[in-house]
Short mmCIF file of C-alpha atoms in Angstrom, two decimals:
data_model
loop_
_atom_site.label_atom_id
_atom_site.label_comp_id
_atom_site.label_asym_id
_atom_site.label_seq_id
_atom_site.Cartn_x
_atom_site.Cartn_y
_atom_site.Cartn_z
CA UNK A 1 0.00 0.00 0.00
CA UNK A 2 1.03 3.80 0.58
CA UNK A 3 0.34 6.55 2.53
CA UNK A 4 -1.18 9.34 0.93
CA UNK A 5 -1.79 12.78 1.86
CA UNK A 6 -4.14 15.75 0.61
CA UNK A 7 -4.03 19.34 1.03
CA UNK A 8 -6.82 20.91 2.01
CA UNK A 9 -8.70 18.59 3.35
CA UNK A 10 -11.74 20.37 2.73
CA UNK A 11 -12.44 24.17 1.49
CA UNK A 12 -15.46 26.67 0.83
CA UNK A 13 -15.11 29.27 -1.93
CA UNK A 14 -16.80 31.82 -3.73
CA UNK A 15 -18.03 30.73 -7.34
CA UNK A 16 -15.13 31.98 -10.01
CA UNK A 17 -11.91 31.23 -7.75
CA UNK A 18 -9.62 28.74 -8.11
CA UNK A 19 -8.38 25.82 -5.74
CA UNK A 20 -4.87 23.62 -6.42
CA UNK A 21 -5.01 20.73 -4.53
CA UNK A 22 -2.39 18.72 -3.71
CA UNK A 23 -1.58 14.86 -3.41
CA UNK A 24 1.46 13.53 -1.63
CA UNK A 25 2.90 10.01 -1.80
CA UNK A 26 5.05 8.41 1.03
CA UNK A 27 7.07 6.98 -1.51
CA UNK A 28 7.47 7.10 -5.56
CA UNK A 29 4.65 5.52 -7.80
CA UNK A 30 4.34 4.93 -11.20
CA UNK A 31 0.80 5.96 -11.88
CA UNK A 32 -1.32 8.98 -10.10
CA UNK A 33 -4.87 9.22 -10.97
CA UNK A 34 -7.81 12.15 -9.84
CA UNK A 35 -10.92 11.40 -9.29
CA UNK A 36 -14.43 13.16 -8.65
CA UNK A 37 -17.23 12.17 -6.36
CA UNK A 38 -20.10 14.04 -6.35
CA UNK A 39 -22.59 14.22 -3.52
CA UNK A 40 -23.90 10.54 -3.43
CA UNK A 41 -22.37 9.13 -6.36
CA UNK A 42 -19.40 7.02 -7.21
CA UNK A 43 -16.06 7.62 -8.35
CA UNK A 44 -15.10 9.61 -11.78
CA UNK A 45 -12.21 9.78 -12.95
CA UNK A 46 -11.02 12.63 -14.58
CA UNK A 47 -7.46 12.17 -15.34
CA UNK A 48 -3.70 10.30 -15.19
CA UNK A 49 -1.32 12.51 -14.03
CA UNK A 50 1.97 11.70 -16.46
CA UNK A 51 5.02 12.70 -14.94
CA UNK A 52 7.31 15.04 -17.00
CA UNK A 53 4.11 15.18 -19.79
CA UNK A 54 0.84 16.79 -19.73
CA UNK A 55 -2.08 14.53 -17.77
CA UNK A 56 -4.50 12.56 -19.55
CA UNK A 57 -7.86 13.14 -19.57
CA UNK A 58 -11.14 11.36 -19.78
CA UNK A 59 -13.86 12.17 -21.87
CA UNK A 60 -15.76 15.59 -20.56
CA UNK A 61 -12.98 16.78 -18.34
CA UNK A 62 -10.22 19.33 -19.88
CA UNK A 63 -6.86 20.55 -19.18
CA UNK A 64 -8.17 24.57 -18.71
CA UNK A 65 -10.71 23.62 -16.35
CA UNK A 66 -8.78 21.08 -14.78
CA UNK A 67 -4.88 21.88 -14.89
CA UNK A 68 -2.93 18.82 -13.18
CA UNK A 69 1.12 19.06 -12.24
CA UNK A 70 3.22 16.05 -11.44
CA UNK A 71 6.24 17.17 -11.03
CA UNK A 72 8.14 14.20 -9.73
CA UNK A 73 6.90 10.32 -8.55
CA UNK A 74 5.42 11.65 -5.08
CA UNK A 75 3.84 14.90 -5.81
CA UNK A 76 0.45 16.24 -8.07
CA UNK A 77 -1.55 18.99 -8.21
CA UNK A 78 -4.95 19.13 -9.26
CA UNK A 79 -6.97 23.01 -9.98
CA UNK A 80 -10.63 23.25 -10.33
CA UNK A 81 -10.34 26.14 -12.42
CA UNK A 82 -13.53 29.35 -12.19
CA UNK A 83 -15.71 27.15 -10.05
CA UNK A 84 -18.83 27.19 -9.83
CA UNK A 85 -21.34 25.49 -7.37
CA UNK A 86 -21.94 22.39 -9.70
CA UNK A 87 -18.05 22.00 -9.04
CA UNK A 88 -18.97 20.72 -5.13
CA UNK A 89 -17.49 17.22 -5.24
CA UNK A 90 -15.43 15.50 -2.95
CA UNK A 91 -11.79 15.19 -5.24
CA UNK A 92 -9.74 11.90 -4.50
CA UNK A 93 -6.70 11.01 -5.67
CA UNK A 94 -5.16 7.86 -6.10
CA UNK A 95 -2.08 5.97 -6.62
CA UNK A 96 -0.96 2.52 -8.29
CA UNK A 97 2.41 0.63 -7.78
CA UNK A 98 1.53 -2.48 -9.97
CA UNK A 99 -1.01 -3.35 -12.80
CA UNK A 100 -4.00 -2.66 -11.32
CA UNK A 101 -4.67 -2.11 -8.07
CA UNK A 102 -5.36 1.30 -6.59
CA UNK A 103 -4.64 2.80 -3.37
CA UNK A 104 -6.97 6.25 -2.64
CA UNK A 105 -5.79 9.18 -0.50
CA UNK A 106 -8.38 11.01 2.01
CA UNK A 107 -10.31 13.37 -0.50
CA UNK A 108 -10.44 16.81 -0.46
CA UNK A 109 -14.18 18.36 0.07
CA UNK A 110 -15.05 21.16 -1.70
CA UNK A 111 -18.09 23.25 -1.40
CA UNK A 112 -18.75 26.18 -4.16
CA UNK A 113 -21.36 28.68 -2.98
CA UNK B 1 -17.48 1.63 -22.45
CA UNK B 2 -17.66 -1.30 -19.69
CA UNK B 3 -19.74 -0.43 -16.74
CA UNK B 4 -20.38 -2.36 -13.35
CA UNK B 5 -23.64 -2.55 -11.98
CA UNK B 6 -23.64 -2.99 -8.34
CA UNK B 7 -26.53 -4.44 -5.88
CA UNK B 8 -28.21 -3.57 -3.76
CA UNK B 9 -27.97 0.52 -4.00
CA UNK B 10 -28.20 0.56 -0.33
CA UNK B 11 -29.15 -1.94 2.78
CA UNK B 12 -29.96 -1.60 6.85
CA UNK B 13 -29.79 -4.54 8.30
CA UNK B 14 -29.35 -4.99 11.88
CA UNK B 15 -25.73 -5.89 13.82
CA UNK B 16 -25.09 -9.22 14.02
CA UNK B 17 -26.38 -9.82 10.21
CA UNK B 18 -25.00 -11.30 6.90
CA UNK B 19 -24.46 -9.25 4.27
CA UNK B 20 -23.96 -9.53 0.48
CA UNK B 21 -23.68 -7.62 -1.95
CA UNK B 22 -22.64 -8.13 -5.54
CA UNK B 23 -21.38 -6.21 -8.83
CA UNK B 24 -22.28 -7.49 -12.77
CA UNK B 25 -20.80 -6.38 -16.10
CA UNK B 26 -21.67 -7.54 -19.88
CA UNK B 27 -17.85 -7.24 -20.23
CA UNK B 28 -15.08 -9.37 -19.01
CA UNK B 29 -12.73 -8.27 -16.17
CA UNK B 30 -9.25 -9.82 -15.79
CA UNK B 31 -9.79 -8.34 -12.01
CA UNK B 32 -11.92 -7.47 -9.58
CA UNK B 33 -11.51 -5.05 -6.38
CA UNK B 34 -13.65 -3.82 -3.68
CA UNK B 35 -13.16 -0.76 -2.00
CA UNK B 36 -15.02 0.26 1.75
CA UNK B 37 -15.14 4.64 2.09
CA UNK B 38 -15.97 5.07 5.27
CA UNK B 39 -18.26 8.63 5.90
CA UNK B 40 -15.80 11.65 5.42
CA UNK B 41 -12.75 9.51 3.76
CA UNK B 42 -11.30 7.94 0.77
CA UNK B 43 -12.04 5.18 -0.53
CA UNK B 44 -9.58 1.85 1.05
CA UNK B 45 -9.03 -1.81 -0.68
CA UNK B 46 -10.63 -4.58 0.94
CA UNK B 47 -9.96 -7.42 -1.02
CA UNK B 48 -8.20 -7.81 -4.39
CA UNK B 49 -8.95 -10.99 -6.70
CA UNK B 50 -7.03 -11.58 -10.02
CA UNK B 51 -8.63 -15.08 -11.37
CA UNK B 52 -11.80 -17.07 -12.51
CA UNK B 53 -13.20 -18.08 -9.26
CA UNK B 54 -10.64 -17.10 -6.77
CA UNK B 55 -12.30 -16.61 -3.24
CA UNK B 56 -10.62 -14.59 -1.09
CA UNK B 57 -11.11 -13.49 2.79
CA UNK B 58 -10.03 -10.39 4.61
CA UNK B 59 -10.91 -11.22 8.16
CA UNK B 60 -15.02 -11.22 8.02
CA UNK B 61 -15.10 -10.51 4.84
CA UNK B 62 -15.02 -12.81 1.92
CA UNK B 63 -15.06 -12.27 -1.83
CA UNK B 64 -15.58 -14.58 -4.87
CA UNK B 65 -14.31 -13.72 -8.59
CA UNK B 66 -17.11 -15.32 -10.77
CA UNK B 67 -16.60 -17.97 -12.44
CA UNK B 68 -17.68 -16.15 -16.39
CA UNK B 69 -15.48 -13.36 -15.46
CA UNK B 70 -18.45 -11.20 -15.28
CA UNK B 71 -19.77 -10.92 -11.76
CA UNK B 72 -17.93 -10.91 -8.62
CA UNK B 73 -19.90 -11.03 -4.46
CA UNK B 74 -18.60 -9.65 -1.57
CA UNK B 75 -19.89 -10.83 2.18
CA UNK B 76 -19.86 -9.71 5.51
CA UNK B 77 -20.36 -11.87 7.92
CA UNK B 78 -21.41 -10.82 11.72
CA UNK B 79 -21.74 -7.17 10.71
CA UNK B 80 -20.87 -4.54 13.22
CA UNK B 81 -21.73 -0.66 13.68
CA UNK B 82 -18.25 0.10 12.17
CA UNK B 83 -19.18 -1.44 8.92
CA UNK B 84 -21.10 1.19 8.35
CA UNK B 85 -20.10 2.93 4.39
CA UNK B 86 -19.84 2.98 1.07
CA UNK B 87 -18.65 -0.57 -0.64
CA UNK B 88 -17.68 -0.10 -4.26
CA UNK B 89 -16.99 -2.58 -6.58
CA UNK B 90 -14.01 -1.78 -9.40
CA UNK B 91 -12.03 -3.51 -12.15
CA UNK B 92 -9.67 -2.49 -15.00
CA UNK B 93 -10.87 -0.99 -18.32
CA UNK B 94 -10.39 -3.05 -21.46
CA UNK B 95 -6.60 -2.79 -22.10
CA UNK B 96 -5.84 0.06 -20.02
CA UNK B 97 -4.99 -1.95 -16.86
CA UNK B 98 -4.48 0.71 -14.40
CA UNK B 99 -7.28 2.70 -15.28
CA UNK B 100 -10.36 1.57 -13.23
CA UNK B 101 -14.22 1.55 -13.65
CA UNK B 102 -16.11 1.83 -10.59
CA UNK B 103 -19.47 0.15 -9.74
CA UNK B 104 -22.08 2.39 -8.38
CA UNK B 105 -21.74 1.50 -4.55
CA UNK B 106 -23.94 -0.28 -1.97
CA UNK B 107 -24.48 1.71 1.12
CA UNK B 108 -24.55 -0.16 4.01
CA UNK B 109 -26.34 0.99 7.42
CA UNK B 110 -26.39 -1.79 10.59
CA UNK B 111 -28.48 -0.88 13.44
CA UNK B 112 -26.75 -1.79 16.81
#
């Protein structure tokens, strides 16, 4: 497994701003993922963070409203970019050493008013 | 794309119950994993199975990979308050191994 870590933990901002959140990894990884979860739903994921390339990202998520770093094997950021209320989702990130399995930080909560 | 279809959405049941809960796909998975997020936390692996009909326990928990590749249970046995959450089914999409496609989730309540 690993231990990882998110920054905030949880946040309330005004509709328009920006947040960066941040992911770190007790150790390096090969793969770093992001995820959404909105209010009672499961997980979404929105991209792969590539280290040293831009992320990759799934179908009806985008780099301008979603800008993701990964600067090194332990470290990504994630921006929800001009939020907006519908943008209220708990945002996860995860981690994966071999094929396959997943291991899922704490989640940042975010609440847009 | 593949999709998981999990049962039941949600369950009470009272401590001291079974429980089981299961996850179906029209596609084949190569692997199946199920993940417990407790209120206010991220999701964490419970149990990891990686062939045709492997059952595998975690303490009180046991999980079966079907046998068609398709379906996969997870049970509970003796449930306690502090299985209380979210259980969601996942496997790996098509040839992308370490992306993963996540069942819907079956919450689970237990009245002491």
């Amino acid at each position: 497994s690993a231990v990882i870590s998110q920054k905030p933990s949880r946040d309330i901002c005004q509709r328009g701003t920006s947040l960066t959140i941040q992911c770190q990894v007790d150790s390096q990884v090969t793969m770093m993922f992001w995820y959404r979860q909105q209010p009672g739903q499961s997980l979404t994921l929105i991209a792969t963070a590539n280290q040293g390339s831009e992320a990759t990202y799934e179908s009806g998520f985008v780099i301008d409203k979603f800008p993701i770093s990964r600067p090194n094997l332990t470290f990504s950021t994630l921006t929800v970019s001009n939020m907006s209320p519908e943008d209220s989702s708990i945002y996860l990130c995860s981690v994966a050493r071999s094929q396959e399995t997943q291991y899922f930080g704490p989640g940042t909560r975010l609440l847009v008013l | 794309g593949q999709q998981l279809n999990q049962s039941p959405q949600s369950m009470f049941i009272q401590e001291g119950e079974d429980v089981s809960m299961n996850c179906t796909s029209s596609s084949i998975f190569n692997t199946w994993l199920w993940y417990k997020q407790d209120p206010g936390e991220g999701p964490v692996l419970l149990i990891a199975l990686y062939k045709a009909g492997e059952l595998t326990s975690n303490g009180r928990l046991t999980a079966q990979f079907g046998i068609t590749r398709k379906d996969s249970f997870l049970n509970i046995s003796a449930s306690i308050p502090s299985d209380v959450g979210i259980y969601f089914c996942a496997g790996p999409r098509g040839n992308a191994g370490n992306m993963l496609t996540f069942g819907g989730g079956t919450r689970l309540m237990v009245k002491p």
